[in-house]
Tab-separated table of C-alpha atoms in Angstrom:
chain	number	residue	atom	x	y	z
A	179	MET	CA	2.097	-85.005	9.930
A	180	THR	CA	1.932	-81.143	7.923
A	181	GLN	CA	-1.221	-79.311	7.688
A	182	TRP	CA	-1.654	-75.690	5.630
A	183	ASN	CA	-4.348	-73.249	6.035
A	184	ARG	CA	-5.657	-74.716	9.151
A	185	PRO	CA	-8.610	-72.708	10.070
A	186	ALA	CA	-8.861	-71.102	14.076
A	187	LEU	CA	-12.068	-71.322	14.983
A	188	GLY	CA	-13.952	-67.865	15.958
A	189	LEU	CA	-11.401	-65.856	14.098
A	190	ALA	CA	-13.135	-63.439	11.373
A	191	ALA	CA	-9.461	-63.551	9.756
A	192	THR	CA	-8.316	-66.830	7.535
A	193	LEU	CA	-5.036	-67.974	8.579
A	194	THR	CA	-2.438	-67.652	5.754
A	195	ALA	CA	-0.661	-70.447	4.297
A	196	SER	CA	2.146	-70.147	6.892
A	197	ALA	CA	0.053	-71.764	9.481
A	198	LEU	CA	1.064	-75.331	9.941
A	199	ALA	CA	0.864	-78.346	12.366
A	200	LEU	CA	4.248	-80.099	12.685
A	201	SER	CA	4.262	-83.550	14.119
A	202	ALA	CA	6.484	-87.004	13.627
A	203	CYS	CA	3.539	-89.039	14.509
A	204	SER	CA	0.552	-90.477	12.001
A	205	ALA	CA	-2.378	-90.155	14.437
A	206	ASP	CA	-4.471	-87.232	13.442
A	207	ALA	CA	-4.668	-83.690	15.078
A	208	GLY	CA	-7.630	-83.611	17.571
A	209	GLY	CA	-8.589	-81.011	20.066
A	210	GLY	CA	-6.028	-81.207	22.578
A	211	GLY	CA	-4.556	-84.324	20.950
A	212	SER	CA	-4.907	-87.870	21.297
A	213	ASP	CA	-3.816	-90.382	24.254
A	214	ASP	CA	-0.663	-90.517	21.335
A	215	THR	CA	0.303	-86.970	21.098
A	216	ILE	CA	1.016	-83.800	23.266
A	217	THR	CA	-0.030	-81.040	21.430
A	218	ILE	CA	1.658	-77.584	21.306
A	219	GLY	CA	-0.068	-74.116	20.352
A	220	ILE	CA	2.350	-71.720	18.902
A	221	SER	CA	1.520	-68.175	17.384
A	222	LEU	CA	4.829	-66.660	15.219
A	223	PRO	CA	5.708	-63.866	12.976
A	224	LEU	CA	6.287	-65.277	9.870
A	225	THR	CA	5.340	-62.595	7.698
A	226	GLY	CA	5.633	-59.040	8.385
A	227	ASP	CA	8.591	-56.861	10.731
A	228	PHE	CA	9.874	-59.966	12.653
A	229	SER	CA	9.517	-62.169	10.043
A	230	GLU	CA	13.418	-63.010	9.499
A	231	PRO	CA	13.653	-63.838	13.399
A	232	GLY	CA	10.250	-65.867	13.387
A	233	LYS	CA	11.223	-67.977	11.246
A	234	GLY	CA	14.448	-69.001	12.956
A	235	VAL	CA	12.500	-69.774	15.634
A	236	GLN	CA	9.956	-71.964	13.902
A	237	ARG	CA	13.236	-73.566	13.011
A	238	GLY	CA	14.453	-74.117	16.430
A	239	TYR	CA	10.777	-75.481	17.516
A	240	GLU	CA	10.650	-77.920	14.615
A	241	ALA	CA	14.364	-79.139	15.435
A	242	TRP	CA	13.578	-79.531	19.020
A	243	ALA	CA	10.094	-81.762	17.985
A	244	GLU	CA	12.099	-83.913	15.804
A	245	MET	CA	14.854	-84.853	18.181
A	246	VAL	CA	12.386	-85.295	20.916
A	247	ASN	CA	10.148	-87.452	18.720
A	248	ALA	CA	13.039	-89.717	17.806
A	249	ASP	CA	13.914	-89.794	21.438
A	250	GLY	CA	10.295	-91.485	22.223
A	251	GLY	CA	8.430	-88.038	22.997
A	252	LEU	CA	7.407	-86.257	26.387
A	253	LEU	CA	5.986	-88.958	28.606
A	254	GLY	CA	6.523	-91.751	26.041
A	255	ARG	CA	3.546	-89.924	23.674
A	256	GLN	CA	4.760	-88.296	20.131
A	257	VAL	CA	5.238	-84.073	20.480
A	258	GLU	CA	2.655	-81.933	17.874
A	259	LEU	CA	3.426	-79.024	16.931
A	260	THR	CA	0.840	-76.228	15.808
A	261	ILE	CA	2.346	-73.662	14.604
A	262	LEU	CA	-0.156	-70.282	13.123
A	263	ASP	CA	1.172	-67.098	11.693
A	264	ASP	CA	0.580	-63.947	13.665
A	265	GLN	CA	1.522	-61.882	10.738
A	266	SER	CA	4.183	-59.556	13.432
A	267	SER	CA	0.838	-58.527	14.618
A	268	ALA	CA	-0.364	-58.173	18.505
A	269	ASP	CA	-3.601	-58.018	17.977
A	270	ARG	CA	-3.327	-61.453	15.639
A	271	VAL	CA	-1.413	-63.077	18.298
A	272	VAL	CA	-3.735	-62.858	20.710
A	273	GLN	CA	-6.153	-64.314	18.464
A	274	ASP	CA	-4.118	-67.145	17.688
A	275	TYR	CA	-3.823	-68.007	21.153
A	276	GLU	CA	-6.854	-67.726	22.328
A	277	ALA	CA	-8.056	-69.945	19.448
A	278	LEU	CA	-5.153	-72.880	20.252
A	279	ILE	CA	-5.991	-72.906	23.862
A	280	ALA	CA	-9.884	-72.261	23.720
A	281	GLN	CA	-10.943	-74.064	20.675
A	282	ASP	CA	-8.053	-76.427	19.838
A	283	GLN	CA	-7.796	-77.176	23.434
A	284	VAL	CA	-4.277	-77.313	22.928
A	285	ASP	CA	-1.860	-79.443	25.652
A	286	LEU	CA	0.773	-76.830	26.128
A	287	VAL	CA	1.602	-73.618	24.621
A	288	PHE	CA	5.229	-72.167	23.549
A	289	GLY	CA	5.818	-68.346	22.919
A	290	PRO	CA	6.075	-66.328	20.167
A	291	PHE	CA	8.845	-63.785	18.920
A	292	SER	CA	9.432	-60.187	20.202
A	293	THR	CA	8.837	-58.437	22.920
A	294	ARG	CA	5.931	-56.660	21.661
A	295	LEU	CA	4.109	-59.726	20.887
A	296	VAL	CA	5.041	-61.823	24.272
A	297	VAL	CA	3.314	-59.403	26.624
A	298	PRO	CA	-0.157	-59.926	24.573
A	299	SER	CA	0.414	-63.516	24.226
A	300	ALA	CA	1.253	-64.071	27.739
A	301	ARG	CA	-1.824	-61.991	28.726
A	302	VAL	CA	-4.141	-64.735	27.555
A	303	ALA	CA	-1.951	-67.898	28.739
A	304	GLU	CA	-2.364	-66.847	31.853
A	305	GLU	CA	-6.110	-65.942	31.727
A	306	TYR	CA	-6.170	-69.705	31.022
A	307	GLY	CA	-3.722	-70.819	33.462
A	308	MET	CA	-1.346	-71.857	31.201
A	309	LEU	CA	2.176	-71.989	31.576
A	310	PHE	CA	4.472	-69.994	29.052
A	311	VAL	CA	7.669	-70.302	28.572
A	312	GLU	CA	9.009	-67.787	25.662
A	313	PRO	CA	12.020	-67.719	23.658
A	314	ALA	CA	12.019	-63.952	22.860
A	315	GLY	CA	10.804	-61.206	25.397
A	316	ALA	CA	13.806	-60.029	27.213
A	317	ALA	CA	12.534	-56.227	27.610
A	318	ALA	CA	12.403	-55.341	31.419
A	319	GLU	CA	8.692	-54.163	30.635
A	320	VAL	CA	7.717	-58.420	29.917
A	321	PHE	CA	8.827	-58.845	33.925
A	322	ASP	CA	7.514	-55.727	35.170
A	323	GLN	CA	3.732	-57.286	34.251
A	324	GLY	CA	3.446	-59.667	37.185
A	325	PHE	CA	3.168	-62.237	35.422
A	326	GLU	CA	3.205	-65.047	37.257
A	327	ASN	CA	3.070	-68.175	34.760
A	328	LEU	CA	6.167	-66.725	32.458
A	329	PHE	CA	9.574	-67.689	31.619
A	330	TYR	CA	12.636	-66.573	29.622
A	331	ALA	CA	14.239	-69.238	28.185
A	332	ALA	CA	17.614	-67.308	27.840
A	333	PRO	CA	20.397	-66.398	30.030
A	334	ALA	CA	19.647	-62.430	30.409
A	335	ILE	CA	17.120	-59.637	29.683
A	336	ALA	CA	17.710	-57.427	27.499
A	337	ASN	CA	19.148	-53.993	29.688
A	338	ASP	CA	21.695	-56.550	30.937
A	339	HIS	CA	22.753	-58.104	27.241
A	340	TYR	CA	25.687	-55.873	27.164
A	341	ASN	CA	26.977	-55.712	30.704
A	342	HIS	CA	30.314	-57.701	29.641
A	343	LEU	CA	31.151	-55.138	27.191
A	344	ALA	CA	30.322	-52.072	28.949
A	345	GLU	CA	32.815	-53.478	31.969
A	346	GLN	CA	35.475	-53.907	29.214
A	347	ILE	CA	35.212	-50.427	27.718
A	348	LEU	CA	35.203	-48.350	31.255
A	349	ALA	CA	38.116	-50.933	32.304
A	350	LEU	CA	40.102	-49.231	29.257
A	351	PRO	CA	42.986	-46.686	30.312
A	352	GLU	CA	41.364	-43.438	30.727
A	353	ALA	CA	43.348	-42.304	27.740
A	354	GLU	CA	42.273	-45.408	25.535
A	355	ARG	CA	38.553	-44.963	26.319
A	356	PRO	CA	35.861	-43.666	24.100
A	357	GLN	CA	34.294	-40.164	25.199
A	358	THR	CA	31.267	-40.176	23.023
A	359	VAL	CA	28.234	-42.118	21.819
A	360	ALA	CA	25.580	-42.590	19.677
A	361	VAL	CA	22.398	-44.254	19.717
A	362	ALA	CA	19.937	-45.219	17.210
A	363	ALA	CA	16.903	-47.910	18.301
A	364	MET	CA	13.904	-49.208	16.700
A	365	ASP	CA	10.616	-48.154	18.672
A	366	ASP	CA	10.827	-52.004	20.073
A	367	PRO	CA	11.061	-52.924	23.762
A	368	PHE	CA	13.628	-55.438	23.118
A	369	ALA	CA	15.900	-53.495	20.675
A	370	GLN	CA	15.628	-50.229	23.126
A	371	GLY	CA	16.013	-52.046	26.248
A	372	THR	CA	19.745	-53.578	24.533
A	373	ALA	CA	20.620	-50.318	23.369
A	374	TYR	CA	19.520	-48.270	26.531
A	375	GLY	CA	21.028	-50.557	29.171
A	376	LEU	CA	24.589	-50.090	27.080
A	377	ARG	CA	24.039	-45.923	26.626
A	378	ASP	CA	23.127	-45.563	30.440
A	379	LYS	CA	25.975	-47.841	31.755
A	380	LEU	CA	28.425	-46.005	29.620
A	381	ALA	CA	26.532	-42.262	30.052
A	382	ASP	CA	26.698	-43.108	33.729
A	383	ALA	CA	30.338	-43.066	33.684
A	384	GLY	CA	30.736	-39.798	31.954
A	385	LEU	CA	30.284	-40.391	28.156
A	386	ASP	CA	28.319	-37.965	26.048
A	387	VAL	CA	25.565	-39.111	24.264
A	388	LEU	CA	25.815	-37.091	20.796
A	389	VAL	CA	22.754	-38.509	19.071
A	390	ASP	CA	19.603	-40.365	20.511
A	391	GLU	CA	17.576	-41.518	17.764
A	392	VAL	CA	14.496	-43.513	17.881
A	393	TYR	CA	12.876	-44.813	14.519
A	394	PRO	CA	9.580	-46.977	13.514
A	395	PRO	CA	10.087	-50.528	13.328
A	396	ASN	CA	8.948	-50.566	9.578
A	397	THR	CA	11.715	-47.632	8.892
A	398	THR	CA	13.983	-48.349	5.632
A	399	ASP	CA	15.591	-45.005	4.636
A	400	PHE	CA	18.145	-44.704	6.899
A	401	SER	CA	20.214	-41.824	5.380
A	402	SER	CA	19.196	-39.147	7.687
A	403	ILE	CA	19.802	-40.829	11.186
A	404	ALA	CA	23.034	-41.921	9.491
A	405	ALA	CA	23.997	-38.285	8.413
A	406	LYS	CA	23.192	-37.564	12.366
A	407	ILE	CA	25.764	-40.056	13.449
A	408	SER	CA	28.352	-39.587	10.619
A	409	ASP	CA	28.174	-35.322	11.541
A	410	SER	CA	28.615	-36.372	14.994
A	411	GLY	CA	31.925	-38.035	15.163
A	412	ALA	CA	31.291	-40.360	17.669
A	413	ASP	CA	33.318	-43.152	19.002
A	414	VAL	CA	30.736	-45.483	19.726
A	415	VAL	CA	27.268	-46.299	17.499
A	416	ILE	CA	25.085	-48.803	19.330
A	417	GLY	CA	21.977	-50.056	17.218
A	418	GLY	CA	18.987	-51.691	18.940
A	419	THR	CA	18.179	-53.177	16.243
A	420	GLN	CA	16.321	-56.749	14.780
A	421	TYR	CA	17.595	-57.784	11.481
A	422	GLN	CA	16.770	-55.743	8.207
A	423	ASP	CA	16.939	-52.102	10.127
A	424	ALA	CA	20.634	-53.289	11.292
A	425	VAL	CA	21.899	-54.033	7.916
A	426	ASN	CA	19.989	-51.138	6.486
A	427	LEU	CA	21.457	-48.620	8.982
A	428	ILE	CA	25.185	-50.170	8.953
A	429	VAL	CA	25.166	-50.129	5.251
A	430	ALA	CA	23.953	-46.178	5.284
A	431	LEU	CA	26.952	-45.502	7.412
A	432	GLN	CA	29.712	-47.444	5.547
A	433	GLN	CA	28.511	-45.120	2.349
A	434	LEU	CA	29.320	-42.265	4.505
A	435	ASP	CA	32.655	-43.473	5.558
A	436	TYR	CA	31.639	-43.436	9.174
A	437	GLN	CA	34.094	-44.821	10.859
A	438	PRO	CA	33.394	-45.570	14.633
A	439	ARG	CA	36.272	-46.941	17.480
A	440	LEU	CA	33.496	-49.585	18.750
A	441	ALA	CA	30.056	-50.777	16.832
A	442	ALA	CA	27.376	-52.954	18.639
A	443	PHE	CA	24.004	-53.855	16.832
A	444	SER	CA	21.635	-56.125	19.102
A	445	THR	CA	20.345	-59.432	17.034
A	446	ALA	CA	21.446	-58.958	13.429
A	447	PRO	CA	25.124	-60.012	13.622
A	448	THR	CA	24.353	-63.461	14.641
A	449	ASN	CA	22.123	-63.852	12.094
A	450	PRO	CA	23.632	-66.407	9.432
A	451	GLU	CA	22.666	-63.929	6.421
A	452	PHE	CA	24.428	-61.007	8.057
A	453	SER	CA	27.490	-60.715	6.456
A	454	SER	CA	26.503	-61.572	2.799
A	455	ALA	CA	23.656	-58.753	3.619
A	456	ILE	CA	26.456	-56.130	4.102
A	457	GLY	CA	28.954	-57.395	2.443
A	458	GLU	CA	32.427	-58.406	3.601
A	459	GLN	CA	32.718	-55.514	5.934
A	460	THR	CA	31.874	-57.042	9.541
A	461	GLU	CA	35.355	-56.649	11.159
A	462	GLY	CA	34.819	-55.916	14.332
A	463	ILE	CA	31.017	-55.175	14.751
A	464	LEU	CA	30.011	-56.564	17.924
A	465	ALA	CA	26.572	-58.358	19.353
A	466	PRO	CA	25.430	-59.594	22.651
A	467	THR	CA	24.701	-63.240	22.401
A	468	GLY	CA	23.059	-65.686	24.880
A	469	TYR	CA	24.194	-68.706	22.415
A	470	THR	CA	27.108	-70.002	20.695
A	471	PRO	CA	27.335	-73.402	18.901
A	472	GLU	CA	30.725	-74.100	19.911
A	473	ALA	CA	29.340	-74.344	23.500
A	474	PRO	CA	30.105	-77.694	25.505
A	475	TRP	CA	26.773	-78.537	27.017
A	476	PRO	CA	25.932	-82.081	25.837
A	477	SER	CA	22.581	-81.510	24.850
A	478	ASN	CA	23.939	-78.512	22.474
A	479	VAL	CA	26.410	-80.666	20.856
A	480	GLU	CA	23.284	-83.216	19.484
A	481	PHE	CA	21.214	-80.128	18.866
A	482	VAL	CA	24.042	-78.686	16.390
A	483	GLU	CA	24.717	-81.924	15.161
A	484	HIS	CA	20.927	-82.844	14.130
A	485	TYR	CA	20.063	-78.715	13.270
A	486	THR	CA	23.647	-78.764	10.934
A	487	GLU	CA	22.625	-81.730	8.994
A	488	THR	CA	18.935	-80.817	8.335
A	489	HIS	CA	19.790	-77.201	7.564
A	490	GLY	CA	23.456	-77.006	5.941
A	491	ASN	CA	24.634	-75.020	8.879
A	492	PRO	CA	24.941	-74.617	12.408
A	493	PRO	CA	21.720	-73.214	14.206
A	494	ALA	CA	21.939	-69.489	15.159
A	495	GLU	CA	20.562	-67.613	18.545
A	496	ASP	CA	16.841	-67.660	17.777
A	497	GLU	CA	16.939	-71.087	16.865
A	498	ALA	CA	18.825	-71.855	20.163
A	499	ASN	CA	16.359	-70.049	22.257
A	500	ALA	CA	13.416	-72.190	20.574
A	501	PHE	CA	15.017	-74.983	21.294
A	502	THR	CA	15.861	-74.190	24.643
A	503	THR	CA	12.040	-73.333	25.406
A	504	GLY	CA	11.438	-76.903	24.284
A	505	GLN	CA	13.758	-78.041	27.193
A	506	VAL	CA	12.468	-76.188	29.807
A	507	VAL	CA	8.575	-77.276	29.041
A	508	ALA	CA	9.884	-80.738	28.713
A	509	ALA	CA	11.750	-80.899	31.484
A	510	ALA	CA	8.580	-80.038	34.033
A	511	VAL	CA	6.259	-82.337	31.752
A	512	GLU	CA	8.960	-85.107	32.738
A	513	ALA	CA	9.028	-84.136	36.604
A	514	VAL	CA	5.511	-83.096	36.827
A	515	GLY	CA	4.401	-86.112	34.678
A	516	CYS	CA	1.831	-84.345	33.013
A	517	ALA	CA	1.183	-82.255	29.875
A	518	GLU	CA	-2.541	-81.164	29.395
A	519	GLN	CA	-4.805	-77.526	30.731
A	520	GLY	CA	-6.123	-77.578	34.062
A	521	ASP	CA	-4.328	-78.144	37.426
A	522	CYS	CA	-1.299	-79.888	35.504
A	523	GLN	CA	-0.355	-76.346	34.627
A	524	GLN	CA	0.237	-75.163	37.847
A	525	GLN	CA	2.263	-78.006	38.513
A	526	LEU	CA	4.436	-77.010	35.859
A	527	ILE	CA	5.105	-73.560	36.592
A	528	ASP	CA	5.700	-74.490	40.243
A	529	TRP	CA	8.027	-77.039	39.576
A	530	LEU	CA	10.148	-74.819	37.165
A	531	ARG	CA	9.816	-71.967	39.925
A	532	GLU	CA	12.060	-74.106	42.134
A	533	ASN	CA	14.446	-76.090	39.572
A	534	GLU	CA	17.068	-75.187	37.563
A	535	VAL	CA	16.970	-76.987	33.859
A	536	GLU	CA	20.065	-77.958	31.486
A	537	THR	CA	19.697	-76.376	28.363
A	538	VAL	CA	21.614	-75.676	24.877
A	539	VAL	CA	22.341	-72.053	26.113
A	540	GLY	CA	23.757	-73.576	30.083
A	541	PRO	CA	21.693	-74.152	33.179
A	542	LEU	CA	18.606	-71.679	33.320
A	543	SER	CA	17.247	-70.823	36.856
A	544	TRP	CA	14.474	-67.845	37.102
A	545	ASP	CA	13.372	-65.266	39.974
A	546	ASP	CA	9.744	-64.829	40.671
A	547	ALA	CA	9.072	-62.887	37.580
A	548	GLY	CA	10.634	-65.104	35.359
A	549	ARG	CA	13.695	-63.736	34.621
A	550	PRO	CA	16.659	-65.873	33.666
A	551	GLN	CA	19.501	-65.235	36.276
A	552	SER	CA	22.882	-65.475	34.230
A	553	ALA	CA	24.388	-62.818	31.921
A	554	HIS	CA	24.964	-62.910	28.066
A	555	MET	CA	28.347	-63.471	25.969
A	556	ILE	CA	29.709	-60.968	23.792
A	557	GLN	CA	30.538	-61.549	20.266
A	558	GLN	CA	32.548	-59.798	17.670
A	559	TYR	CA	33.731	-60.576	14.075
A	560	VAL	CA	37.354	-61.263	14.076
A	561	GLU	CA	38.545	-62.600	10.397
A	562	GLY	CA	35.755	-62.883	9.182
A	563	ASP	CA	34.490	-65.232	11.781
A	564	ILE	CA	31.840	-64.410	14.610
A	565	ARG	CA	33.607	-65.453	17.530
A	566	ILE	CA	33.200	-64.993	21.500
A	567	VAL	CA	35.047	-62.113	22.907
A	568	LEU	CA	33.436	-61.986	26.322
A	569	PRO	CA	33.785	-62.650	28.826
A	570	ALA	CA	37.470	-63.390	29.327
A	571	ASP	CA	36.780	-67.100	30.387
A	572	ALA	CA	34.854	-67.829	27.911
A	573	ALA	CA	36.533	-65.919	24.875
A	574	GLU	CA	37.407	-67.650	21.190
A	575	ALA	CA	38.903	-64.768	20.468
A	576	ASP	CA	40.793	-61.483	21.181
A	577	PHE	CA	38.835	-58.776	21.567
A	578	LEU	CA	38.950	-55.898	18.747
A	579	PHE	CA	39.675	-52.390	19.672
A	580	PRO	CA	39.779	-49.888	18.200
A	581	LYS	CA	37.344	-51.659	15.736
A	582	PRO	CA	38.961	-52.028	12.168
A	583	THR	CA	37.546	-49.880	9.465
A	584	TRP	CA	34.721	-50.673	7.279
C-alpha cells in the first residue's frame, strides 16, 4: 500500500508529496499498525541539500521491506514503512519523528540520512525510549552526545574511513611519498570528519597542509576554492564532500588542469551517477566505502540480486547502509520477540549492546556509544570501474599511484 500527502498530526507544516507509506500488505495503516503489521517510521531528506543520498537510503529501506515481507515479515507480521520528507531540515526532522512516534504511534523507527539530521532525530527517539539504528550519521559528534539508544549501521565512523589509505600513503618510500595536501570540506560533520581524519593523519606524519577550505552546504560555485588548490600545486587533494558539491569541485579542478598525485573524495565516487556527472575522467579517484556489491556475505548476494532486478543496477553504499539498518533492527526484533513502543524498546537496545549481527556489510558489533567496531575499505576508479584497492586482503584491483591525469 502506498499513501501520498499523509498528514502528520500537530504539525504546522504540510507534508509534501514525497511523504509516503510503503507496505506489502493490504491492511490499512493505523496508529502503531494492526495485529498483522509492524509499522516503522522514517524521515528522509527526499528534497533539499541531501536529496540525492536521501533517495538512495529510501531505496535501500524499501528493498529491505520488500524482501522481509516476501519472506514472511517480522515475527510473522508484515512490515509497513512510513517515510516522510524532512526536506534536509533539522527542524523538520525533529517534527517528523515527534509525529511518527507520539501521534502515529509507530512500532519502530529507522534513522535519516546525514549527521546533521541524525543528531536531532536521535534525541527525539531517546526521549521516547526508542531504539535508533541509523545508516548515515558517521561523524564523531554523533557518538559524543551520550546517546544510549543509537547504533550506526556501517563498519566505521567518519574519522576512521580513510585509515587504510593513510597507512598506504605513509608506507610509501620517502622519495615517492606525497609531501603536500589541499583540503576542501563541506560545513557538515560527516564530510569534515572523513576529510579531517585523513588530513590529520598525513599532517601528523609531516605532510604540509597548503589549503584547508570549508564551504557552506549549498555552495555551487567552486571556482575560487579550485583556484586556491590549483595554485598550491598540492600533491594530494582531499574533498570532504557529499554528492553534487564533489561533482562541481572536481569539474572546476579539471577545468584548471590541476593534476594531483592523489585525489580522494568522500561519498560521491560511490554514487552510480558519478561517472556520467563528471565525464570519463574518473581514473584514479579514491573514496572510502563500507560496502561493495561483490561482498560474499550470503545476505548481500540476495540483496544485490533483488535490488538489481528491481532497479537495473546494483546497490550503492547508501542503499546498502539502509538495508543494513533494517537487518540490524530485524535481528534484535526476532531475538527478543517483540516490536512495539514501551519496555520492548529497551530489550532491543540491550540485545544489540551484547550481540553481533550478520549484515550485507559484514558482521557488526558496537561499543557503548554505538560506534561500529570494524573498518572501511578504499575504492578507486581503475580502468573506468570503481574497485576495492585497500586493504590488500580485500582488493579487487591494484592501488593506482600516482593518479593518472584527468
